[in-house]
PDB file of C-alpha atoms in Angstrom:
ATOM      1  CA  MET A  24     229.875  50.203 130.522  1.00 43.00           C
ATOM      2  CA  LYS A  25     230.889  53.798 129.777  1.00 41.00           C
ATOM      3  CA  ARG A  26     227.598  54.331 127.965  1.00 44.00           C
ATOM      4  CA  VAL A  27     225.702  53.118 131.034  1.00 40.00           C
ATOM      5  CA  ILE A  28     227.649  55.469 133.322  1.00 40.00           C
ATOM      6  CA  VAL A  29     227.093  58.431 130.989  1.00 40.00           C
ATOM      7  CA  ALA A  30     223.386  57.625 130.775  1.00 43.00           C
ATOM      8  CA  LEU A  31     223.136  57.466 134.551  1.00 38.00           C
ATOM      9  CA  LEU A  32     224.942  60.800 134.902  1.00 39.00           C
ATOM     10  CA  VAL A  33     222.599  62.439 132.383  1.00 40.00           C
ATOM     11  CA  LEU A  34     219.583  61.011 134.214  1.00 39.00           C
ATOM     12  CA  ALA A  35     220.906  62.222 137.582  1.00 43.00           C
ATOM     13  CA  THR A  36     221.540  65.689 136.175  1.00 42.00           C
ATOM     14  CA  ALA A  37     218.029  65.855 134.686  1.00 43.00           C
ATOM     15  CA  CYS A  38     216.472  64.811 137.999  1.00 45.00           C
ATOM     16  CA  ALA A  39     218.467  67.433 139.881  1.00 43.00           C
ATOM     17  CA  ALA A  40     217.581  70.296 137.510  1.00 39.00           C
ATOM     18  CA  PRO A  41     214.276  71.292 139.118  1.00 51.00           C
ATOM     19  CA  ALA A  42     216.034  71.712 142.466  1.00 53.00           C
ATOM     20  CA  ASP A  43     218.226  74.389 140.890  1.00 58.00           C
ATOM     21  CA  GLU A  44     215.236  76.430 139.701  1.00 62.00           C
ATOM     22  CA  PRO A  45     214.479  79.518 141.779  1.00 68.00           C
ATOM     23  CA  ALA A  46     211.591  79.093 144.209  1.00 82.00           C
ATOM     24  CA  LYS A  47     208.368  80.851 143.274  1.00 89.00           C
ATOM     25  CA  THR A  48     207.556  84.098 145.052  1.00 95.00           C
ATOM     26  CA  ALA A  49     204.628  83.582 147.408  1.00 97.00           C
ATOM     27  CA  LEU A  50     201.633  85.938 147.415  1.00 98.00           C
ATOM     28  CA  ARG A  51     199.314  85.204 150.335  1.00 98.00           C
ATOM     29  CA  ILE A  52     195.943  86.932 150.069  1.00 98.00           C
ATOM     30  CA  GLY A  53     193.385  87.333 152.839  1.00 98.00           C
ATOM     31  CA  TYR A  54     189.896  87.818 151.417  1.00 98.00           C
ATOM     32  CA  GLN A  55     186.387  88.156 152.806  1.00 96.00           C
ATOM     33  CA  LEU A  56     183.000  87.130 151.421  1.00 94.00           C
ATOM     34  CA  ILE A  57     182.057  90.639 150.327  1.00 94.00           C
ATOM     35  CA  PRO A  58     180.468  91.093 146.871  1.00 95.00           C
ATOM     36  CA  ASN A  59     183.115  93.359 145.347  1.00 96.00           C
ATOM     37  CA  GLY A  60     185.817  93.098 142.684  1.00 98.00           C
ATOM     38  CA  ASP A  61     188.120  90.969 144.822  1.00 98.00           C
ATOM     39  CA  LEU A  62     185.802  87.976 144.448  1.00 98.00           C
ATOM     40  CA  ILE A  63     185.730  88.511 140.673  1.00 98.00           C
ATOM     41  CA  VAL A  64     189.541  88.420 140.525  1.00 98.00           C
ATOM     42  CA  LYS A  65     189.541  85.246 142.613  1.00 98.00           C
ATOM     43  CA  ASP A  66     186.784  83.557 140.603  1.00 98.00           C
ATOM     44  CA  GLN A  67     188.318  84.345 137.218  1.00 98.00           C
ATOM     45  CA  LYS A  68     191.847  83.368 138.332  1.00 98.00           C
ATOM     46  CA  TRP A  69     193.188  86.516 136.692  1.00 98.00           C
ATOM     47  CA  LEU A  70     196.116  86.765 139.119  1.00 98.00           C
ATOM     48  CA  GLU A  71     197.135  83.172 138.539  1.00 98.00           C
ATOM     49  CA  GLN A  72     197.098  83.811 134.788  1.00 98.00           C
ATOM     50  CA  ALA A  73     198.986  87.121 135.015  1.00 98.00           C
ATOM     51  CA  LEU A  74     201.557  85.864 137.545  1.00 98.00           C
ATOM     52  CA  PRO A  75     202.434  82.281 136.523  1.00 97.00           C
ATOM     53  CA  ASP A  76     205.729  82.440 138.415  1.00 96.00           C
ATOM     54  CA  THR A  77     204.029  83.439 141.670  1.00 98.00           C
ATOM     55  CA  GLU A  78     202.546  80.960 144.127  1.00 98.00           C
ATOM     56  CA  ILE A  79     199.198  82.503 145.075  1.00 98.00           C
ATOM     57  CA  THR A  80     197.233  81.431 148.144  1.00 98.00           C
ATOM     58  CA  TRP A  81     193.760  82.717 149.032  1.00 98.00           C
ATOM     59  CA  SER A  82     192.672  82.466 152.698  1.00 98.00           C
ATOM     60  CA  LYS A  83     189.177  83.405 153.869  1.00 98.00           C
ATOM     61  CA  PHE A  84     188.671  85.665 156.892  1.00 96.00           C
ATOM     62  CA  ASP A  85     185.468  86.659 158.663  1.00 91.00           C
ATOM     63  CA  SER A  86     186.466  90.187 159.712  1.00 89.00           C
ATOM     64  CA  GLY A  87     189.085  92.904 159.432  1.00 92.00           C
ATOM     65  CA  GLY A  88     190.133  92.275 163.020  1.00 91.00           C
ATOM     66  CA  ASP A  89     191.166  88.760 162.006  1.00 94.00           C
ATOM     67  CA  VAL A  90     193.036  90.180 159.010  1.00 97.00           C
ATOM     68  CA  ASN A  91     194.950  92.518 161.352  1.00 97.00           C
ATOM     69  CA  THR A  92     195.904  89.551 163.512  1.00 97.00           C
ATOM     70  CA  ALA A  93     197.164  87.667 160.448  1.00 98.00           C
ATOM     71  CA  MET A  94     199.151  90.711 159.321  1.00 98.00           C
ATOM     72  CA  ILE A  95     200.795  91.020 162.730  1.00 98.00           C
ATOM     73  CA  ALA A  96     201.726  87.342 162.539  1.00 98.00           C
ATOM     74  CA  GLY A  97     203.170  87.812 159.036  1.00 97.00           C
ATOM     75  CA  ALA A  98     200.757  85.178 157.710  1.00 98.00           C
ATOM     76  CA  ILE A  99     199.414  87.173 154.726  1.00 98.00           C
ATOM     77  CA  ASP A 100     200.803  89.782 152.336  1.00 98.00           C
ATOM     78  CA  ILE A 101     197.622  91.490 151.111  1.00 98.00           C
ATOM     79  CA  GLY A 102     194.297  91.542 152.892  1.00 98.00           C
ATOM     80  CA  LEU A 103     190.851  93.129 153.000  1.00 98.00           C
ATOM     81  CA  ALA A 104     189.826  95.054 156.107  1.00 96.00           C
ATOM     82  CA  GLY A 105     187.260  97.732 156.802  1.00 93.00           C
ATOM     83  CA  SER A 106     188.285 101.315 157.472  1.00 94.00           C
ATOM     84  CA  SER A 107     187.777 100.895 161.226  1.00 91.00           C
ATOM     85  CA  PRO A 108     190.158  97.906 161.591  1.00 92.00           C
ATOM     86  CA  VAL A 109     192.662  99.699 159.341  1.00 97.00           C
ATOM     87  CA  THR A 110     192.431 102.757 161.576  1.00 96.00           C
ATOM     88  CA  ARG A 111     193.260 100.551 164.547  1.00 95.00           C
ATOM     89  CA  GLY A 112     196.010  98.804 162.607  1.00 97.00           C
ATOM     90  CA  LEU A 113     197.780 102.040 161.719  1.00 98.00           C
ATOM     91  CA  SER A 114     197.426 103.391 165.273  1.00 97.00           C
ATOM     92  CA  ALA A 115     199.297 102.566 168.469  1.00 96.00           C
ATOM     93  CA  PRO A 116     199.658 100.104 170.030  1.00 96.00           C
ATOM     94  CA  LEU A 117     199.249  97.881 166.940  1.00 97.00           C
ATOM     95  CA  ASP A 118     201.296 100.047 164.527  1.00 98.00           C
ATOM     96  CA  ILE A 119     201.030  97.342 161.868  1.00 98.00           C
ATOM     97  CA  PRO A 120     203.622  97.939 159.124  1.00 98.00           C
ATOM     98  CA  TYR A 121     201.180  98.027 156.227  1.00 98.00           C
ATOM     99  CA  ARG A 122     199.706 100.584 153.813  1.00 98.00           C
ATOM    100  CA  VAL A 123     196.509 101.051 151.803  1.00 98.00           C
ATOM    101  CA  PRO A 124     197.056 100.733 148.021  1.00 98.00           C
ATOM    102  CA  TRP A 125     193.405 100.187 146.994  1.00 98.00           C
ATOM    103  CA  ILE A 126     189.818 100.859 148.057  1.00 98.00           C
ATOM    104  CA  PHE A 127     187.724  97.755 147.396  1.00 98.00           C
ATOM    105  CA  ASP A 128     184.463  99.613 147.919  1.00 96.00           C
ATOM    106  CA  VAL A 129     182.746 102.429 149.720  1.00 93.00           C
ATOM    107  CA  ILE A 130     180.256 100.712 151.994  1.00 90.00           C
ATOM    108  CA  GLY A 131     176.605 101.416 151.245  1.00 90.00           C
ATOM    109  CA  ASP A 132     173.428  99.422 151.815  1.00 92.00           C
ATOM    110  CA  ASN A 133     175.375  96.159 152.066  1.00 89.00           C
ATOM    111  CA  GLU A 134     176.167  96.916 155.700  1.00 93.00           C
ATOM    112  CA  ALA A 135     173.266  97.793 157.954  1.00 97.00           C
ATOM    113  CA  LEU A 136     171.533  97.594 161.310  1.00 98.00           C
ATOM    114  CA  VAL A 137     168.736  95.030 161.150  1.00 98.00           C
ATOM    115  CA  ALA A 138     166.352  94.216 164.013  1.00 98.00           C
ATOM    116  CA  LYS A 139     163.505  91.855 164.749  1.00 97.00           C
ATOM    117  CA  LYS A 140     160.276  92.952 163.063  1.00 96.00           C
ATOM    118  CA  GLU A 141     158.665  94.184 166.280  1.00 97.00           C
ATOM    119  CA  ILE A 142     161.462  96.771 166.737  1.00 98.00           C
ATOM    120  CA  THR A 143     160.711  99.626 164.366  1.00 97.00           C
ATOM    121  CA  SER A 144     163.213 102.326 165.387  1.00 97.00           C
ATOM    122  CA  VAL A 145     166.751 102.688 166.707  1.00 98.00           C
ATOM    123  CA  ALA A 146     165.291 104.128 169.909  1.00 97.00           C
ATOM    124  CA  GLY A 147     163.463 100.823 170.325  1.00 98.00           C
ATOM    125  CA  LEU A 148     166.828  99.103 170.842  1.00 98.00           C
ATOM    126  CA  ALA A 149     167.143 100.511 174.355  1.00 97.00           C
ATOM    127  CA  GLY A 150     167.906  97.626 176.704  1.00 97.00           C
ATOM    128  CA  LYS A 151     168.158  95.158 173.786  1.00 98.00           C
ATOM    129  CA  THR A 152     171.015  92.857 172.774  1.00 98.00           C
ATOM    130  CA  ILE A 153     172.813  93.813 169.562  1.00 98.00           C
ATOM    131  CA  ALA A 154     175.600  91.835 167.916  1.00 98.00           C
ATOM    132  CA  THR A 155     178.379  93.108 165.684  1.00 97.00           C
ATOM    133  CA  PRO A 156     182.018  92.143 164.988  1.00 92.00           C
ATOM    134  CA  PHE A 157     184.033  94.358 167.326  1.00 89.00           C
ATOM    135  CA  ALA A 158     186.595  96.717 165.771  1.00 77.00           C
ATOM    136  CA  SER A 159     184.882  96.412 162.382  1.00 83.00           C
ATOM    137  CA  THR A 160     183.309  99.103 160.231  1.00 86.00           C
ATOM    138  CA  ALA A 161     179.932  97.724 161.327  1.00 92.00           C
ATOM    139  CA  HIS A 162     180.896  98.257 164.978  1.00 91.00           C
ATOM    140  CA  TYR A 163     181.942 101.841 164.223  1.00 87.00           C
ATOM    141  CA  SER A 164     178.665 102.488 162.406  1.00 92.00           C
ATOM    142  CA  LEU A 165     176.555 100.835 165.101  1.00 95.00           C
ATOM    143  CA  LEU A 166     178.026 103.002 167.830  1.00 91.00           C
ATOM    144  CA  ALA A 167     177.443 106.103 165.702  1.00 90.00           C
ATOM    145  CA  VAL A 168     173.794 105.159 165.111  1.00 95.00           C
ATOM    146  CA  LEU A 169     173.158 104.429 168.791  1.00 96.00           C
ATOM    147  CA  ALA A 170     174.834 107.674 169.873  1.00 92.00           C
ATOM    148  CA  GLU A 171     172.762 109.680 167.415  1.00 93.00           C
ATOM    149  CA  ALA A 172     169.551 108.111 168.780  1.00 96.00           C
ATOM    150  CA  GLY A 173     170.609 108.599 172.394  1.00 96.00           C
ATOM    151  CA  VAL A 174     170.564 104.859 173.137  1.00 97.00           C
ATOM    152  CA  THR A 175     173.024 104.236 175.964  1.00 95.00           C
ATOM    153  CA  ASP A 176     171.788 101.046 177.617  1.00 96.00           C
ATOM    154  CA  ALA A 177     171.805  98.550 174.748  1.00 97.00           C
ATOM    155  CA  LYS A 178     173.935  95.446 175.287  1.00 98.00           C
ATOM    156  CA  VAL A 179     176.430  95.268 172.423  1.00 97.00           C
ATOM    157  CA  ILE A 180     178.153  91.903 172.036  1.00 97.00           C
ATOM    158  CA  ASP A 181     181.064  90.781 169.850  1.00 96.00           C
ATOM    159  CA  LEU A 182     180.196  88.083 167.291  1.00 96.00           C
ATOM    160  CA  GLN A 183     181.604  87.201 163.883  1.00 94.00           C
ATOM    161  CA  PRO A 184     179.112  87.193 160.952  1.00 94.00           C
ATOM    162  CA  PRO A 185     178.501  83.398 160.885  1.00 95.00           C
ATOM    163  CA  ASP A 186     177.903  83.454 164.650  1.00 97.00           C
ATOM    164  CA  ILE A 187     175.546  86.415 164.294  1.00 98.00           C
ATOM    165  CA  GLN A 188     173.382  84.429 161.899  1.00 97.00           C
ATOM    166  CA  ALA A 189     173.285  81.463 164.289  1.00 98.00           C
ATOM    167  CA  ALA A 190     172.453  83.697 167.267  1.00 98.00           C
ATOM    168  CA  TRP A 191     169.677  85.365 165.247  1.00 98.00           C
ATOM    169  CA  VAL A 192     168.102  82.014 164.416  1.00 97.00           C
ATOM    170  CA  ARG A 193     168.267  80.919 168.067  1.00 97.00           C
ATOM    171  CA  GLY A 194     166.692  84.190 169.223  1.00 97.00           C
ATOM    172  CA  ASP A 195     169.715  85.135 171.349  1.00 98.00           C
ATOM    173  CA  ILE A 196     169.934  88.658 169.891  1.00 98.00           C
ATOM    174  CA  ASP A 197     167.428  91.373 169.064  1.00 98.00           C
ATOM    175  CA  ALA A 198     169.446  93.122 166.360  1.00 98.00           C
ATOM    176  CA  ALA A 199     172.765  93.119 164.540  1.00 98.00           C
ATOM    177  CA  TYR A 200     174.909  95.493 162.524  1.00 98.00           C
ATOM    178  CA  VAL A 201     176.545  93.300 159.894  1.00 97.00           C
ATOM    179  CA  TRP A 202     177.317  93.027 156.200  1.00 91.00           C
ATOM    180  CA  THR A 203     176.218  90.815 153.322  1.00 86.00           C
ATOM    181  CA  PRO A 204     175.760  87.919 152.783  1.00 88.00           C
ATOM    182  CA  VAL A 205     174.703  87.449 156.438  1.00 94.00           C
ATOM    183  CA  LEU A 206     172.781  90.736 156.314  1.00 95.00           C
ATOM    184  CA  ALA A 207     170.639  89.386 153.470  1.00 93.00           C
ATOM    185  CA  GLU A 208     169.714  86.356 155.582  1.00 95.00           C
ATOM    186  CA  LEU A 209     168.702  88.501 158.554  1.00 97.00           C
ATOM    187  CA  GLU A 210     166.613  90.765 156.325  1.00 96.00           C
ATOM    188  CA  LYS A 211     164.354  87.837 155.431  1.00 95.00           C
ATOM    189  CA  ASP A 212     162.571  88.102 158.761  1.00 95.00           C
ATOM    190  CA  GLY A 213     163.931  91.378 160.137  1.00 97.00           C
ATOM    191  CA  GLY A 214     163.781  95.077 159.323  1.00 97.00           C
ATOM    192  CA  VAL A 215     166.593  97.494 158.456  1.00 97.00           C
ATOM    193  CA  LEU A 216     166.771 100.465 160.837  1.00 98.00           C
ATOM    194  CA  ALA A 217     169.867 102.197 159.424  1.00 97.00           C
ATOM    195  CA  SER A 218     172.507 101.627 156.746  1.00 95.00           C
ATOM    196  CA  SER A 219     176.101 102.668 156.178  1.00 93.00           C
ATOM    197  CA  ARG A 220     175.006 104.512 153.036  1.00 90.00           C
ATOM    198  CA  GLU A 221     172.910 106.809 155.223  1.00 92.00           C
ATOM    199  CA  LEU A 222     175.830 107.348 157.577  1.00 90.00           C
ATOM    200  CA  ALA A 223     178.132 108.173 154.656  1.00 84.00           C
ATOM    201  CA  GLY A 224     175.678 110.905 153.700  1.00 83.00           C
ATOM    202  CA  LYS A 225     176.160 112.338 157.192  1.00 83.00           C
ATOM    203  CA  GLY A 226     179.953 112.398 156.874  1.00 76.00           C
ATOM    204  CA  LYS A 227     180.694 109.043 158.527  1.00 81.00           C
ATOM    205  CA  LEU A 228     181.964 107.212 155.454  1.00 84.00           C
ATOM    206  CA  THR A 229     183.197 103.645 155.834  1.00 90.00           C
ATOM    207  CA  ALA A 230     185.004 101.537 153.260  1.00 94.00           C
ATOM    208  CA  ASP A 231     186.563  98.139 152.624  1.00 95.00           C
ATOM    209  CA  LEU A 232     190.270  98.681 152.080  1.00 98.00           C
ATOM    210  CA  ALA A 233     193.207  96.656 150.851  1.00 98.00           C
ATOM    211  CA  VAL A 234     196.261  96.553 153.080  1.00 98.00           C
ATOM    212  CA  VAL A 235     199.669  95.343 151.955  1.00 98.00           C
ATOM    213  CA  ARG A 236     202.661  94.588 154.140  1.00 98.00           C
ATOM    214  CA  ASN A 237     205.326  97.263 153.686  1.00 98.00           C
ATOM    215  CA  GLU A 238     208.015  94.619 153.282  1.00 98.00           C
ATOM    216  CA  PHE A 239     206.118  92.893 150.479  1.00 98.00           C
ATOM    217  CA  ALA A 240     205.245  96.141 148.684  1.00 98.00           C
ATOM    218  CA  ASP A 241     208.871  97.303 148.788  1.00 97.00           C
ATOM    219  CA  LYS A 242     210.327  93.945 147.756  1.00 98.00           C
ATOM    220  CA  HIS A 243     207.785  93.015 145.055  1.00 98.00           C
ATOM    221  CA  PRO A 244     206.373  96.228 143.551  1.00 97.00           C
ATOM    222  CA  GLU A 245     205.758  94.504 140.214  1.00 97.00           C
ATOM    223  CA  ILE A 246     203.483  91.900 141.854  1.00 98.00           C
ATOM    224  CA  LEU A 247     201.572  94.576 143.736  1.00 98.00           C
ATOM    225  CA  GLN A 248     201.093  96.561 140.524  1.00 97.00           C
ATOM    226  CA  GLU A 249     199.753  93.484 138.741  1.00 98.00           C
ATOM    227  CA  TRP A 250     197.414  92.803 141.661  1.00 98.00           C
ATOM    228  CA  LEU A 251     196.128  96.386 141.400  1.00 98.00           C
ATOM    229  CA  LYS A 252     195.747  96.083 137.638  1.00 98.00           C
ATOM    230  CA  GLN A 253     193.488  93.049 138.061  1.00 98.00           C
ATOM    231  CA  GLN A 254     191.422  94.777 140.763  1.00 98.00           C
ATOM    232  CA  ASP A 255     190.880  97.711 138.393  1.00 98.00           C
ATOM    233  CA  ARG A 256     189.925  95.247 135.665  1.00 98.00           C
ATOM    234  CA  ALA A 257     187.281  93.744 137.944  1.00 98.00           C
ATOM    235  CA  VAL A 258     185.719  97.130 138.727  1.00 98.00           C
ATOM    236  CA  LYS A 259     185.532  97.910 135.014  1.00 98.00           C
ATOM    237  CA  LEU A 260     183.890  94.528 134.355  1.00 98.00           C
ATOM    238  CA  THR A 261     181.065  95.467 136.742  1.00 98.00           C
ATOM    239  CA  ARG A 262     180.393  98.460 134.471  1.00 98.00           C
ATOM    240  CA  THR A 263     180.787  96.833 131.075  1.00 98.00           C
ATOM    241  CA  ASP A 264     179.321  93.377 131.750  1.00 98.00           C
ATOM    242  CA  ALA A 265     177.280  93.404 134.949  1.00 97.00           C
ATOM    243  CA  ALA A 266     175.901  89.931 134.234  1.00 98.00           C
ATOM    244  CA  ALA A 267     179.375  88.372 134.039  1.00 98.00           C
ATOM    245  CA  ALA A 268     180.441  90.191 137.208  1.00 98.00           C
ATOM    246  CA  ALA A 269     177.335  89.028 139.079  1.00 98.00           C
ATOM    247  CA  ALA A 270     177.818  85.438 137.892  1.00 98.00           C
ATOM    248  CA  ALA A 271     181.429  85.420 139.170  1.00 98.00           C
ATOM    249  CA  ILE A 272     180.439  86.817 142.553  1.00 98.00           C
ATOM    250  CA  GLY A 273     177.498  84.428 142.739  1.00 98.00           C
ATOM    251  CA  ARG A 274     179.803  81.443 142.303  1.00 98.00           C
ATOM    252  CA  GLN A 275     182.020  82.650 145.144  1.00 98.00           C
ATOM    253  CA  LEU A 276     179.096  83.360 147.491  1.00 96.00           C
ATOM    254  CA  ASN A 277     176.962  80.402 146.387  1.00 96.00           C
ATOM    255  CA  LEU A 278     174.199  82.793 145.317  1.00 95.00           C
ATOM    256  CA  ASP A 279     172.142  82.978 142.160  1.00 96.00           C
ATOM    257  CA  PRO A 280     173.359  85.734 139.799  1.00 97.00           C
ATOM    258  CA  ALA A 281     170.310  87.936 140.435  1.00 97.00           C
ATOM    259  CA  GLU A 282     170.926  88.060 144.196  1.00 94.00           C
ATOM    260  CA  ALA A 283     174.668  88.479 143.684  1.00 96.00           C
ATOM    261  CA  GLY A 284     173.971  91.384 141.342  1.00 96.00           C
ATOM    262  CA  ARG A 285     171.645  92.957 143.893  1.00 93.00           C
ATOM    263  CA  GLN A 286     174.285  92.763 146.601  1.00 92.00           C
ATOM    264  CA  LEU A 287     176.959  94.097 144.256  1.00 95.00           C
ATOM    265  CA  GLY A 288     174.721  97.090 143.537  1.00 94.00           C
ATOM    266  CA  GLN A 289     174.677  97.974 147.237  1.00 91.00           C
ATOM    267  CA  LEU A 290     178.348  98.931 147.094  1.00 93.00           C
ATOM    268  CA  VAL A 291     180.153 101.872 145.490  1.00 92.00           C
ATOM    269  CA  LEU A 292     183.120 100.592 143.478  1.00 96.00           C
ATOM    270  CA  LEU A 293     185.853 102.953 142.269  1.00 97.00           C
ATOM    271  CA  ASP A 294     188.277 102.388 139.412  1.00 98.00           C
ATOM    272  CA  ALA A 295     191.942 103.388 139.630  1.00 97.00           C
ATOM    273  CA  ALA A 296     191.422 106.832 138.098  1.00 97.00           C
ATOM    274  CA  GLU A 297     188.675 107.635 140.604  1.00 97.00           C
ATOM    275  CA  GLN A 298     190.788 106.409 143.506  1.00 97.00           C
ATOM    276  CA  ARG A 299     193.560 108.843 142.582  1.00 96.00           C
ATOM    277  CA  SER A 300     191.173 111.758 143.186  1.00 95.00           C
ATOM    278  CA  PRO A 301     191.573 114.041 146.244  1.00 95.00           C
ATOM    279  CA  ASP A 302     188.445 112.513 147.801  1.00 91.00           C
ATOM    280  CA  TYR A 303     190.042 109.084 148.155  1.00 95.00           C
ATOM    281  CA  LEU A 304     193.696 107.934 147.947  1.00 97.00           C
ATOM    282  CA  GLY A 305     194.969 111.040 146.184  1.00 97.00           C
ATOM    283  CA  THR A 306     198.619 111.046 145.130  1.00 95.00           C
ATOM    284  CA  ALA A 307     201.965 110.542 146.829  1.00 92.00           C
ATOM    285  CA  GLN A 308     202.472 114.328 146.797  1.00 94.00           C
ATOM    286  CA  ALA A 309     198.929 115.092 147.981  1.00 95.00           C
ATOM    287  CA  PRO A 310     197.370 112.291 150.068  1.00 96.00           C
ATOM    288  CA  GLY A 311     193.611 112.101 149.680  1.00 95.00           C
ATOM    289  CA  LYS A 312     190.759 112.623 152.115  1.00 94.00           C
ATOM    290  CA  LEU A 313     190.741 108.944 153.030  1.00 95.00           C
ATOM    291  CA  ALA A 314     193.494 109.822 155.513  1.00 96.00           C
ATOM    292  CA  GLU A 315     191.237 112.425 157.132  1.00 94.00           C
ATOM    293  CA  ASN A 316     188.404 109.889 157.238  1.00 92.00           C
ATOM    294  CA  LEU A 317     190.624 107.374 159.008  1.00 96.00           C
ATOM    295  CA  ARG A 318     191.666 110.003 161.539  1.00 96.00           C
ATOM    296  CA  SER A 319     188.006 110.850 162.173  1.00 90.00           C
ATOM    297  CA  ALA A 320     187.389 107.170 162.810  1.00 90.00           C
ATOM    298  CA  ALA A 321     190.286 107.224 165.293  1.00 94.00           C
ATOM    299  CA  GLU A 322     188.680 110.146 167.147  1.00 91.00           C
ATOM    300  CA  PHE A 323     185.459 108.179 167.415  1.00 82.00           C
ATOM    301  CA  LEU A 324     187.271 105.016 168.550  1.00 87.00           C
ATOM    302  CA  VAL A 325     189.093 106.965 171.268  1.00 90.00           C
ATOM    303  CA  GLY A 326     185.727 108.230 172.498  1.00 82.00           C
ATOM    304  CA  GLN A 327     184.545 104.630 172.659  1.00 76.00           C
ATOM    305  CA  LYS A 328     187.765 103.563 174.452  1.00 84.00           C
ATOM    306  CA  GLN A 329     188.768 101.412 171.473  1.00 84.00           C
ATOM    307  CA  LEU A 330     191.985 103.436 171.060  1.00 91.00           C
ATOM    308  CA  ASP A 331     194.127 105.184 173.662  1.00 93.00           C
ATOM    309  CA  ALA A 332     194.974 108.262 171.590  1.00 96.00           C
ATOM    310  CA  VAL A 333     194.294 109.834 168.190  1.00 97.00           C
ATOM    311  CA  PRO A 334     197.376 109.663 165.950  1.00 98.00           C
ATOM    312  CA  ASP A 335     198.518 112.676 163.977  1.00 98.00           C
ATOM    313  CA  LEU A 336     197.023 113.019 160.502  1.00 98.00           C
ATOM    314  CA  THR A 337     200.444 112.296 158.982  1.00 97.00           C
ATOM    315  CA  VAL A 338     200.256 108.725 160.340  1.00 98.00           C
ATOM    316  CA  PHE A 339     197.259 108.048 158.113  1.00 98.00           C
ATOM    317  CA  GLN A 340     198.657 110.014 155.182  1.00 98.00           C
ATOM    318  CA  LYS A 341     201.787 107.862 155.302  1.00 97.00           C
ATOM    319  CA  GLY A 342     199.518 104.842 155.562  1.00 98.00           C
ATOM    320  CA  LEU A 343     198.228 105.405 152.024  1.00 98.00           C
ATOM    321  CA  LEU A 344     200.038 104.033 148.960  1.00 97.00           C
ATOM    322  CA  PRO A 345     198.515 105.799 145.942  1.00 95.00           C
ATOM    323  CA  ASN A 346     201.682 105.760 143.822  1.00 90.00           C
ATOM    324  CA  ALA A 347     201.197 102.035 143.112  1.00 86.00           C
ATOM    325  CA  LEU A 348     197.867 102.568 141.290  1.00 90.00           C
ATOM    326  CA  PRO A 349     197.886 101.531 137.615  1.00 85.00           C
TER     327      PRO A 349
END
C-alpha cells in the first residue's frame, strides 16, 4: 500500500511540474506584406530559432495607421509603420509611447501613384478620384505630388490596399497611391505617374520603420537586440544570396521568386552599420537625420490638417532608439 501511495505522489508531483515553470515571454509582432527583410525573418523562422523561450506571434496589418491603433491598445510589441504614421504616432494627440529601433527600408519604386492608362500626367488627375490609405507614407507622398502639380480639386478617398485593388477592378477610382504587392497589380493595366523614389530625390524621403513599445524595450532589451540581429541578418542575405532572399519573400507574398526579387529591388535596405550613420538613426549621443525627416513630415501634415501642431525636433530625436542596434 505504501508503494502505491508513493507512486501516486511521484506521479502527482511530475504532473504538477510544468505548472511551476516560468511562463514564456510573449513577443507580439505586427507585420505588413512589404517585400523587405521582415518577411525573410518571418519565413525563415530565425526569431523562433534564436528565442526558443519566447512565445512569438505574427499578426498581419494592412497599414501603419492600423499598427498605431494596435500599439495604443497594447496589442503588439513591435510593428512596421511608414514614416508618416510614425510621425503621427510620436506627435500629439496620439503621443504613442514607442521608439524607432530599425529602418526596414527607404521607400523607392515600390510605392507609387498609378492611374488609368488614359491619364498620362499628374495634372490630368484634376477632378478625378484617387485612393490611398490615409495617414500612410503613400498619403503623404500623394499630397506632395498633387501640390507640386497644382492639382487642388481631386477627390482623395481613404482605402486600405486590398480595398484599393477591388475599387480599381470595379472602376470606382481613377488612380491610387499605394505600395506593392497591390501596386504591381494596378500596374498591369495602369501607368505610373510618380514614385516615392523620385520624391526622395527631391528631399521628401519616406521609409518603413520599426516601432517598439517603450515598456517592452526597457523590460526585454535582450529580446529586442536579438530581433535587430535577425533583421540585420536578413538585409545581409539580400546582398549575399539574392535568390534565397527572393524565394523567402515570394513564399510570404505568394509570388514567384522572379517577381519577388523585382519588388525587393525597388526598395533601399540598410544594414545596422549603415543605419548608425548620421543620415539615418545616428547614435544615442547624436540622433540622425531621420528625426529631421519626421519633423518635416509633421510640418507637411499640419499644412494638410492631419496634425494640430508641429512638435519640437527633440520629440523625434527622443523617438529614435539607435543604441539597440547590433
